[in-house]
């Protein structure tokens, strides 16, 4: 947000910045502005996202295509400012599309794509672009910044389907009585499911315009075709896993990576399709649903439930509150795929 | 891939050192990555930053545990932090000190370089700003980044935010340390 303030001050970005007194107000301001028919952006993390919780549901329920960067960080207590995915995972059911990224380049590219996905008239849902706090939010690495004219071509000026306008007054977000509320929820759910196709197409269009893409936009696999075993994970741990995959491959082990980019919508079918010949999956979760297991682990096992041929799936909790996920953590997960019991902690 | 760990004290610019290093490596046509040891930084407290330089795309995101090169901005850290922790055998250790390497009583088979960056910084800046001068020594000793790209990276980092005078002083300091380092 500080850099955007610089851009606005320097006249590079023609936009208005609203300083809010809290994250609850910040997301409310984004909601209001979006309802007026303009493109909005905000960013938050951790407790800030938790404070937005109430309004997140209002934004998605009102079908406002707000785009927000979440620099994933742990939730208190104990007080902790470091990276894990607990903040956005805890907003799983808020009706926001959630895309997790692996590099600074992917973060930038996904923000651009996020507007195209969110504003698609079949979708009209907000998008969270989730990037690992510190690991990505504070890294310096080369990033290819696309030209403005190319971005403008890919993402034309926003033209809202409905907007608040005093000359043509409408009501947005009115009461939904028991006889209509459920239909609204169902429609929003269907829009979320439809976004699977739109995310895929947007990734394809992006590739045509910028020669970069991220798997099929929903999941990205690495050396999975002949693999017996794979790690499934989200965010930057996927980068470190690529290094482990290369290392184990040199030792003759048939291993690969399944990077889940889209957590909501959850691309069940795409995941099960790419795992037809996989014997075992180690799911690395940077979050924990206390009293049960890691969130991605739950989703993956559920995705395979109706499959005739199921791989062994085991869950690993790692990297909470900024705990570094090392090469040896990932090797341990690979080693324990066959003989792990339910959820293990990689401390 | 070369992995580098930078030790400094909060306020000495260890993080900026990594950033300039990464920009210079990129200008040399390489891939680079740098990030701080994420903490709640306090002025004067020991801090660390990491950098990776590679000919290929850098995928790894974990911290650096077995660096090829360690840079120490403040020799008083030798009493507080195990700066050679995990440093590879025959790895390079570059320390800002006015002592000789043999007098530093560092155990292990390392390639130790003592650079008196503080006295050069005092002459040029009138203040002990040692992070950028140490990059001159880093460039000369390791050849991991070129002096040309280093001075370009200084301009990229300081021209707009701190102005021409500061950028020129930093380049002067880097070049002086570069030339003095064997």
Coordinates of C-alpha atoms in Angstrom, one line a residue:
Chain A
X1 CA 0.0 0.0 0.0
X2 CA 2.9 2.3 0.7
X3 CA 4.2 1.9 -2.9
X4 CA 0.7 2.6 -4.2
X5 CA 0.7 5.8 -2.2
X6 CA 4.0 6.7 -3.9
X7 CA 2.5 6.0 -7.3
X8 CA -0.6 8.1 -6.6
X9 CA 1.5 11.0 -5.2
X10 CA 3.8 10.9 -8.3
X11 CA 0.7 10.9 -10.6
X12 CA 1.6 7.4 -12.1
X13 CA -1.6 5.9 -10.7
X14 CA -4.8 8.0 -11.1
X15 CA -6.6 6.8 -8.1
X16 CA -7.8 7.9 -4.7
X17 CA -6.4 6.4 -1.5
X18 CA -8.6 6.3 1.5
X19 CA -6.9 6.1 4.9
X20 CA -9.2 4.1 7.1
X21 CA -9.1 3.8 10.9
X22 CA -9.3 0.0 10.9
X23 CA -9.4 -2.9 8.5
X24 CA -13.1 -3.2 9.1
X25 CA -13.4 0.3 7.7
X26 CA -10.9 -0.3 4.9
X27 CA -12.8 -3.2 3.5
X28 CA -16.1 -1.3 4.0
X29 CA -14.7 1.6 2.0
X30 CA -13.6 -0.8 -0.8
X31 CA -17.1 -2.2 -0.7
X32 CA -18.7 1.2 -1.1
X33 CA -16.3 2.3 -3.8
X34 CA -16.8 -0.9 -5.7
X35 CA -20.6 -0.5 -5.5
X36 CA -20.1 2.9 -7.2
X37 CA -18.6 1.0 -10.1
X38 CA -14.9 1.7 -9.8
X39 CA -12.0 -0.8 -9.5
X40 CA -10.7 -1.1 -5.9
X41 CA -7.7 -2.7 -4.2
X42 CA -6.8 -3.2 -0.6
X43 CA -4.3 -5.3 1.3
X44 CA -4.1 -6.8 4.7
X45 CA -2.8 -9.7 6.8
X46 CA -3.4 -11.7 10.0
X47 CA -5.4 -9.8 12.6
X48 CA -6.3 -7.2 10.0
X49 CA -8.0 -9.9 7.8
X50 CA -9.7 -11.3 10.9
X51 CA -11.1 -7.8 11.6
X52 CA -12.5 -7.7 8.1
X53 CA -14.3 -11.0 8.6
X54 CA -17.8 -9.6 8.9
X55 CA -17.6 -7.4 5.8
X56 CA -15.9 -10.1 3.6
X57 CA -19.2 -11.9 3.5
X58 CA -21.0 -8.7 2.6
X59 CA -18.6 -8.0 -0.3
X60 CA -19.1 -11.5 -1.8
X61 CA -22.8 -11.6 -1.1
X62 CA -23.2 -8.3 -2.9
X63 CA -21.2 -9.8 -5.7
X64 CA -18.6 -7.0 -5.7
X65 CA -15.4 -7.8 -7.5
X66 CA -12.9 -6.4 -5.0
X67 CA -9.3 -7.6 -5.3
X68 CA -7.3 -7.8 -2.1
X69 CA -3.7 -9.0 -1.5
X70 CA -3.3 -11.0 1.7
X71 CA 0.3 -11.2 3.0
X72 CA -0.3 -14.4 4.9
X73 CA 0.6 -14.2 8.5
X74 CA -0.2 -16.1 11.7
X75 CA -3.0 -15.2 14.1
X76 CA -2.5 -14.4 17.8
X77 CA -2.1 -15.6 20.5
X78 CA 0.8 -16.0 21.1
X79 CA 1.5 -12.7 19.4
X80 CA 3.3 -13.6 16.1
X81 CA 3.8 -11.5 13.0
X82 CA 5.3 -14.2 10.9
X83 CA 4.1 -16.3 8.0
X84 CA 1.5 -19.0 7.9
X85 CA -1.8 -19.5 6.1
X86 CA -4.1 -19.4 9.1
X87 CA -5.5 -16.0 8.4
X88 CA -6.9 -16.6 4.9
X89 CA -7.7 -20.3 5.6
X90 CA -9.9 -19.1 8.4
X91 CA -11.8 -17.0 5.8
X92 CA -12.3 -20.1 3.6
X93 CA -16.1 -19.8 3.6
X94 CA -16.4 -16.0 3.1
X95 CA -17.2 -16.4 -0.6
X96 CA -13.9 -15.0 -1.9
X97 CA -11.9 -16.7 -4.6
X98 CA -8.5 -17.6 -2.9
X99 CA -5.4 -17.9 -5.1
X100 CA -2.1 -18.8 -3.4
X101 CA 1.1 -17.8 -5.2
X102 CA 4.7 -19.0 -5.1
X103 CA 6.9 -16.1 -6.3
X104 CA 6.9 -12.3 -6.5
X105 CA 6.3 -12.6 -10.3
X106 CA 3.3 -14.9 -9.7
X107 CA 1.9 -12.4 -7.1
X108 CA 2.1 -9.5 -9.6
X109 CA 0.7 -11.6 -12.5
X110 CA -2.1 -13.0 -10.3
X111 CA -3.2 -9.6 -9.1
X112 CA -3.7 -8.6 -12.8
X113 CA -5.6 -11.8 -13.5
X114 CA -7.6 -11.4 -10.4
X115 CA -9.5 -8.4 -11.7
X116 CA -10.3 -10.2 -15.0
X117 CA -11.6 -13.2 -13.0
X118 CA -13.5 -11.1 -10.4
X119 CA -15.1 -8.7 -13.0
X120 CA -16.2 -11.5 -15.3
X121 CA -20.0 -11.0 -15.5
X122 CA -20.6 -14.7 -15.0
X123 CA -18.6 -14.5 -11.8
X124 CA -18.7 -11.1 -10.0
X125 CA -16.9 -12.4 -6.9
X126 CA -14.1 -10.8 -4.9
X127 CA -10.6 -12.4 -5.1
X128 CA -7.9 -12.7 -2.4
X129 CA -4.4 -13.1 -3.8
X130 CA -2.6 -14.9 -1.0
X131 CA 1.2 -14.4 -0.8
X132 CA 3.4 -15.7 2.0
X133 CA 4.1 -12.9 4.5
X134 CA 7.8 -12.0 4.7
X135 CA 8.8 -14.9 2.5
X136 CA 7.2 -13.1 -0.5
X137 CA 6.1 -9.7 1.0
X138 CA 9.7 -8.8 2.0
X139 CA 11.8 -10.6 -0.7
X140 CA 13.8 -8.8 -3.4
X141 CA 13.9 -10.8 -6.6
X142 CA 13.8 -10.1 -10.3
X143 CA 10.2 -9.4 -11.6
X144 CA 9.2 -8.8 -15.1
X145 CA 6.9 -5.9 -15.0
X146 CA 4.5 -5.9 -18.0
X147 CA 4.0 -2.7 -20.0
X148 CA 0.9 -0.6 -19.1
X149 CA -0.4 -0.7 -22.7
X150 CA -0.2 -4.5 -22.7
X151 CA -2.0 -4.7 -19.3
X152 CA -4.7 -2.3 -20.6
X153 CA -5.2 -4.6 -23.6
X154 CA -5.5 -7.7 -21.3
X155 CA -7.6 -5.9 -18.7
X156 CA -9.8 -3.2 -20.4
X157 CA -11.4 -0.4 -18.4
X158 CA -13.9 -1.7 -15.8
X159 CA -17.5 -1.3 -16.7
X160 CA -19.7 -2.3 -13.8
X161 CA -23.0 -4.2 -14.6
X162 CA -24.8 -2.3 -11.8
X163 CA -23.6 0.7 -9.9
X164 CA -24.8 3.1 -7.3
X165 CA -25.7 6.3 -9.1
X166 CA -27.9 9.2 -7.6
X167 CA -29.3 9.8 -11.1
X168 CA -30.5 6.2 -11.4
X169 CA -31.0 5.0 -7.9
X170 CA -31.0 1.3 -7.1
X171 CA -30.7 -0.7 -3.9
X172 CA -27.8 -3.0 -3.3
X173 CA -27.6 -5.6 -0.6
X174 CA -31.2 -5.5 0.7
X175 CA -32.7 -8.0 3.1
X176 CA -33.1 -11.6 1.8
X177 CA -36.0 -13.2 3.5
X178 CA -36.2 -16.9 4.1
X179 CA -38.0 -17.3 0.7
X180 CA -35.0 -15.8 -1.3
X181 CA -31.9 -16.0 0.9
X182 CA -31.1 -19.6 -0.1
X183 CA -31.4 -18.8 -3.8
X184 CA -28.9 -16.0 -3.4
X185 CA -26.5 -18.4 -1.6
X186 CA -27.0 -21.0 -4.3
X187 CA -26.3 -18.5 -7.1
X188 CA -23.1 -17.3 -5.4
X189 CA -22.0 -20.9 -4.9
X190 CA -22.6 -21.5 -8.6
X191 CA -20.7 -18.4 -9.6
X192 CA -17.8 -19.8 -7.5
X193 CA -18.0 -23.1 -9.3
X194 CA -18.2 -21.4 -12.6
X195 CA -15.0 -19.5 -11.8
X196 CA -13.0 -22.7 -12.3
X197 CA -13.4 -22.3 -16.0
X198 CA -12.9 -18.5 -15.9
X199 CA -9.7 -18.9 -13.9
X200 CA -8.4 -21.4 -16.4
X201 CA -9.3 -19.2 -19.4
X202 CA -7.8 -16.1 -17.8
X203 CA -4.5 -18.0 -17.2
X204 CA -4.6 -19.0 -20.9
X205 CA -5.3 -15.4 -22.1
X206 CA -2.5 -14.2 -19.8
X207 CA -0.1 -16.7 -21.4
X208 CA -1.0 -15.4 -24.8
X209 CA -0.4 -11.8 -23.8
X210 CA 2.6 -12.1 -21.5
X211 CA 4.1 -15.6 -22.3
X212 CA 3.8 -16.6 -18.6
X213 CA 1.3 -19.0 -17.1
X214 CA 0.9 -21.0 -13.9
X215 CA -0.2 -24.5 -14.6
X216 CA -3.8 -24.4 -15.7
X217 CA -4.4 -21.4 -13.4
X218 CA -5.9 -23.6 -10.6
X219 CA -3.2 -26.2 -10.0
X220 CA 0.3 -26.5 -11.3
X221 CA 2.2 -29.8 -11.3
X222 CA 5.9 -30.5 -11.5
X223 CA 7.4 -33.8 -12.7
X224 CA 4.1 -35.6 -11.9
X225 CA 3.6 -37.6 -15.1
X226 CA 5.5 -40.7 -14.1
X227 CA 5.6 -40.0 -10.3
X228 CA 4.7 -42.5 -7.6
X229 CA 4.6 -40.0 -4.8
X230 CA 3.9 -36.3 -4.6
X231 CA 3.8 -33.4 -2.2
X232 CA 0.7 -31.2 -2.4
X233 CA 1.0 -27.7 -1.0
X234 CA 0.2 -24.0 -1.4
X235 CA 2.4 -21.0 -1.6
X236 CA 6.2 -20.6 -1.4
X237 CA 6.8 -24.1 0.1
X238 CA 6.1 -25.3 -3.5
X239 CA 9.3 -23.6 -4.6
X240 CA 11.4 -25.4 -2.0
X241 CA 9.6 -28.7 -2.8
X242 CA 10.7 -28.3 -6.5
X243 CA 14.3 -28.4 -5.2
X244 CA 13.6 -31.5 -3.2
X245 CA 11.9 -33.2 -6.1
X246 CA 14.9 -32.5 -8.3
X247 CA 17.2 -33.9 -5.6
X248 CA 15.2 -37.1 -5.0
X249 CA 14.8 -37.6 -8.8
X250 CA 18.6 -37.7 -9.1
X251 CA 18.5 -40.6 -6.6
X252 CA 16.1 -42.4 -8.9
X253 CA 12.9 -41.7 -6.9
X254 CA 9.8 -41.0 -8.9
X255 CA 8.4 -38.0 -7.1
X256 CA 6.6 -34.8 -8.0
X257 CA 4.7 -31.7 -6.8
X258 CA 1.1 -30.7 -6.9
X259 CA 0.8 -27.0 -6.3
X260 CA -2.7 -26.0 -5.4
X261 CA -3.1 -22.4 -6.5
X262 CA -6.9 -22.1 -6.2
X263 CA -8.1 -23.1 -2.8
X264 CA -11.5 -21.5 -3.4
X265 CA -12.9 -22.7 -5.8
X266 CA -11.4 -26.0 -5.0
X267 CA -10.6 -27.8 -8.3
X268 CA -11.4 -31.3 -7.1
X269 CA -11.7 -32.9 -10.5
X270 CA -8.5 -31.4 -11.8
X271 CA -6.6 -32.7 -8.8
X272 CA -7.9 -36.2 -9.0
X273 CA -7.4 -36.2 -12.8
X274 CA -3.7 -35.4 -12.5
X275 CA -3.2 -38.0 -9.8
X276 CA -4.5 -41.1 -11.6
X277 CA -1.2 -43.0 -11.2
X278 CA 0.0 -41.5 -8.0
X279 CA 0.5 -44.0 -5.1
X280 CA 0.8 -41.5 -2.3
X281 CA 0.4 -37.8 -1.5
X282 CA 1.9 -35.9 1.4
X283 CA -0.1 -32.8 2.0
X284 CA 1.9 -29.9 3.6
X285 CA -0.4 -27.5 5.4
X286 CA 0.7 -24.1 6.8
X287 CA -2.4 -24.0 8.9
X288 CA -4.3 -26.2 11.4
X289 CA -8.0 -26.7 12.0
X290 CA -7.5 -27.2 15.7
X291 CA -9.1 -30.5 16.8
X292 CA -9.1 -31.9 13.3
X293 CA -6.2 -31.5 10.7
X294 CA -4.7 -29.2 8.1
X295 CA -7.3 -27.6 5.8
X296 CA -5.8 -28.7 2.5
X297 CA -5.4 -32.3 3.8
X298 CA -9.2 -32.4 4.5
X299 CA -10.0 -31.0 1.1
X300 CA -7.8 -33.4 -0.8
X301 CA -9.0 -36.5 1.0
X302 CA -12.6 -35.4 0.4
X303 CA -11.8 -34.9 -3.3
X304 CA -10.6 -38.5 -3.6
X305 CA -13.5 -40.0 -1.6
X306 CA -15.5 -41.0 -4.7
X307 CA -12.6 -42.2 -6.7
X308 CA -12.3 -45.9 -7.3
X309 CA -8.5 -45.8 -7.1
X310 CA -7.3 -43.7 -4.2
X311 CA -3.7 -42.8 -3.3
X312 CA -2.5 -43.0 0.3
X313 CA -2.9 -39.4 1.6
X314 CA -1.1 -38.1 4.7
X315 CA -1.1 -34.7 6.3
X316 CA 1.8 -32.7 7.6
X317 CA 1.6 -29.5 9.6
X318 CA 4.6 -27.2 8.9
X319 CA 5.8 -23.6 8.9
X320 CA 3.4 -22.2 11.4
X321 CA 4.1 -18.7 12.8
X322 CA 7.2 -18.2 10.6
X323 CA 8.9 -21.6 11.4
X324 CA 11.1 -22.1 8.4
X325 CA 10.2 -25.0 6.1
X326 CA 13.5 -26.6 5.2
X327 CA 14.6 -29.1 2.5
X328 CA 14.8 -31.7 5.2
X329 CA 11.2 -31.1 6.4
X330 CA 10.0 -31.8 2.9
X331 CA 12.2 -34.9 2.5
X332 CA 10.7 -36.2 5.8
X333 CA 7.2 -35.7 4.4
X334 CA 8.2 -37.6 1.2
X335 CA 9.8 -40.4 3.3
X336 CA 6.7 -40.7 5.5
X337 CA 4.0 -40.9 2.8
X338 CA 3.8 -44.7 3.1
X339 CA 4.1 -45.1 6.8
X340 CA 2.7 -42.0 8.4
X341 CA -0.4 -42.0 10.5
X342 CA -2.9 -39.3 9.8
X343 CA -1.5 -35.9 10.7
X344 CA 2.2 -35.4 11.6
X345 CA 3.9 -32.2 12.8
X346 CA 7.1 -31.1 11.0
X347 CA 8.5 -29.1 13.9
Chain B
X1 CA 24.2 -21.1 -6.8
X2 CA 26.0 -19.0 -4.3
X3 CA 24.4 -18.5 -0.9
X4 CA 25.4 -15.6 1.3
X5 CA 24.6 -14.6 4.9
X6 CA 25.1 -11.1 6.1
X7 CA 25.5 -10.3 9.8
X8 CA 25.0 -6.8 11.1
X9 CA 23.5 -4.8 13.9
X10 CA 20.0 -3.2 13.6
X11 CA 20.5 0.1 11.8
X12 CA 23.7 -0.8 10.0
X13 CA 22.0 -1.7 6.8
X14 CA 22.5 -5.5 6.5
X15 CA 19.1 -5.8 4.7
X16 CA 20.1 -3.0 2.2
X17 CA 23.4 -4.8 1.7
X18 CA 21.5 -7.9 0.5
X19 CA 19.2 -5.8 -1.7
X20 CA 22.1 -4.0 -3.4
X21 CA 23.8 -7.3 -3.9
X22 CA 20.7 -8.8 -5.5
X23 CA 20.2 -5.8 -7.8
X24 CA 23.9 -5.9 -8.9
X25 CA 23.7 -9.7 -9.5
X26 CA 20.6 -9.1 -11.6
X27 CA 22.4 -6.4 -13.6
X28 CA 25.2 -8.9 -14.2
X29 CA 22.6 -11.1 -15.9
X30 CA 22.1 -13.5 -13.0
X31 CA 19.1 -14.5 -11.0
X32 CA 19.1 -13.3 -7.4
X33 CA 17.0 -13.4 -4.2
X34 CA 17.4 -11.6 -0.9
X35 CA 15.4 -11.4 2.3
X36 CA 16.0 -10.5 5.9
X37 CA 16.0 -12.9 8.8
X38 CA 12.5 -11.9 9.8
X39 CA 12.4 -10.5 13.2
X40 CA 11.3 -7.6 15.3
X41 CA 14.3 -5.4 14.5
X42 CA 15.7 -3.2 17.2
X43 CA 18.5 -0.8 16.7
X44 CA 21.9 -2.3 17.7
X45 CA 20.5 -5.9 18.0
X46 CA 22.2 -8.6 15.9
X47 CA 20.4 -9.0 12.6
X48 CA 20.9 -11.2 9.6
X49 CA 20.1 -11.0 5.9
X50 CA 20.4 -13.7 3.2
X51 CA 21.1 -13.6 -0.5
X52 CA 21.3 -16.1 -3.3
X53 CA 22.9 -15.6 -6.7
X54 CA 22.5 -18.1 -9.4
X55 CA 22.7 -18.6 -13.2
X56 CA 19.4 -20.4 -13.0
X57 CA 15.9 -19.6 -11.6
X58 CA 15.9 -19.7 -7.8
X59 CA 13.1 -21.8 -6.5
X60 CA 14.2 -22.5 -2.9
X61 CA 12.5 -20.3 -0.3
X62 CA 14.0 -21.5 3.0
X63 CA 16.6 -19.7 5.0
X64 CA 20.3 -20.3 4.3
X65 CA 21.9 -22.8 6.7
X66 CA 25.1 -23.6 4.8
X67 CA 26.3 -20.4 3.2
X68 CA 29.2 -20.2 0.8
X69 CA 30.0 -16.7 1.9
X70 CA 29.5 -14.8 5.2
X71 CA 29.8 -11.0 5.5
X72 CA 30.1 -9.5 9.0
X73 CA 29.5 -5.7 9.1
X74 CA 30.5 -5.3 12.7
X75 CA 33.4 -7.2 14.3
X76 CA 31.8 -6.8 17.8
X77 CA 29.3 -9.5 16.6
X78 CA 32.1 -12.1 16.7
X79 CA 31.6 -12.2 20.5
X80 CA 27.8 -12.3 20.3
X81 CA 26.9 -14.5 17.3
X82 CA 28.4 -17.7 15.9
X83 CA 29.0 -16.1 12.5
X84 CA 30.6 -19.2 11.0
X85 CA 27.7 -21.4 11.9
X86 CA 27.1 -23.7 8.9
X87 CA 29.6 -21.9 6.8
X88 CA 31.0 -24.4 4.2
X89 CA 34.5 -25.7 4.6
X90 CA 36.8 -23.4 2.8
X91 CA 33.9 -20.9 2.7
X92 CA 34.6 -17.2 2.5
X93 CA 34.3 -15.0 5.6
X94 CA 34.6 -11.3 5.1
X95 CA 34.8 -9.2 8.3
X96 CA 34.9 -5.5 8.8
X97 CA 37.7 -5.2 11.3
X98 CA 41.1 -3.4 11.7
X99 CA 42.6 -6.6 13.0
X100 CA 44.4 -9.2 11.0
X101 CA 42.5 -12.5 10.3
X102 CA 45.0 -14.5 12.5
X103 CA 44.2 -12.2 15.5
X104 CA 40.4 -12.9 15.3
X105 CA 40.7 -16.4 16.8
X106 CA 38.1 -17.9 14.4
X107 CA 38.1 -21.7 14.5
X108 CA 37.5 -23.7 11.3
X109 CA 38.9 -24.0 7.8
X110 CA 37.7 -20.8 6.2
X111 CA 39.0 -18.3 3.8
X112 CA 39.0 -15.3 6.1
X113 CA 39.3 -11.7 4.8
X114 CA 39.7 -8.7 7.2
X115 CA 38.5 -5.4 5.6
X116 CA 38.9 -2.1 7.5
X117 CA 35.7 -0.6 6.0
X118 CA 35.0 1.5 9.1
X119 CA 38.1 3.7 8.6
X120 CA 37.4 4.3 4.9
X121 CA 33.8 5.0 5.7
X122 CA 34.8 7.6 8.3
X123 CA 37.1 9.3 5.8
X124 CA 34.4 9.4 3.0
X125 CA 31.1 9.8 4.9
X126 CA 32.4 11.2 8.2
X127 CA 30.3 8.4 9.7
X128 CA 30.8 4.7 10.2
X129 CA 28.4 3.7 7.3
X130 CA 29.9 0.3 6.5
X131 CA 27.3 -1.7 4.6
X132 CA 27.9 -0.3 1.1
X133 CA 31.8 -0.1 1.5
X134 CA 31.7 -3.8 2.5
X135 CA 30.1 -4.6 -0.9
X136 CA 33.3 -3.3 -2.6
X137 CA 35.2 -5.9 -0.7
X138 CA 32.6 -8.5 -1.4
X139 CA 32.8 -7.8 -5.2
X140 CA 36.6 -7.9 -5.2
X141 CA 37.1 -11.1 -3.1
X142 CA 34.2 -13.2 -4.3
X143 CA 33.8 -11.9 -7.9
X144 CA 30.2 -12.9 -7.4
X145 CA 29.1 -9.4 -8.6
X146 CA 31.0 -6.9 -10.8
X147 CA 32.0 -3.5 -9.6
X148 CA 30.3 -1.9 -12.6
X149 CA 26.9 -3.5 -11.7
X150 CA 27.5 -2.6 -8.0
X151 CA 27.8 1.1 -8.8
X152 CA 24.8 0.9 -11.0
X153 CA 22.9 -0.8 -8.2
X154 CA 23.9 2.0 -5.9
X155 CA 22.4 4.6 -8.3
X156 CA 19.2 2.5 -8.6
X157 CA 18.9 2.3 -4.8
X158 CA 20.0 5.8 -3.7
X159 CA 19.6 8.3 -6.6
X160 CA 15.9 8.8 -6.3
X161 CA 15.4 8.4 -2.6
X162 CA 18.6 9.9 -1.1
X163 CA 19.9 12.1 -4.0
X164 CA 23.0 12.3 -6.2
X165 CA 25.4 13.4 -3.4
X166 CA 24.7 10.3 -1.3
X167 CA 24.8 8.0 -4.3
X168 CA 28.2 9.5 -5.3
X169 CA 29.6 9.1 -1.8
X170 CA 28.5 5.5 -1.7
X171 CA 30.1 4.7 -5.0
X172 CA 33.3 6.5 -3.9
X173 CA 33.4 4.4 -0.8
X174 CA 32.7 1.1 -2.6
X175 CA 35.4 1.8 -5.2
X176 CA 37.9 2.8 -2.5
X177 CA 37.3 -0.4 -0.5
X178 CA 37.4 -2.4 -3.8
X179 CA 40.8 -1.0 -4.8
X180 CA 42.2 -1.5 -1.3
X181 CA 41.1 -5.1 -1.0
X182 CA 43.5 -7.7 -2.1

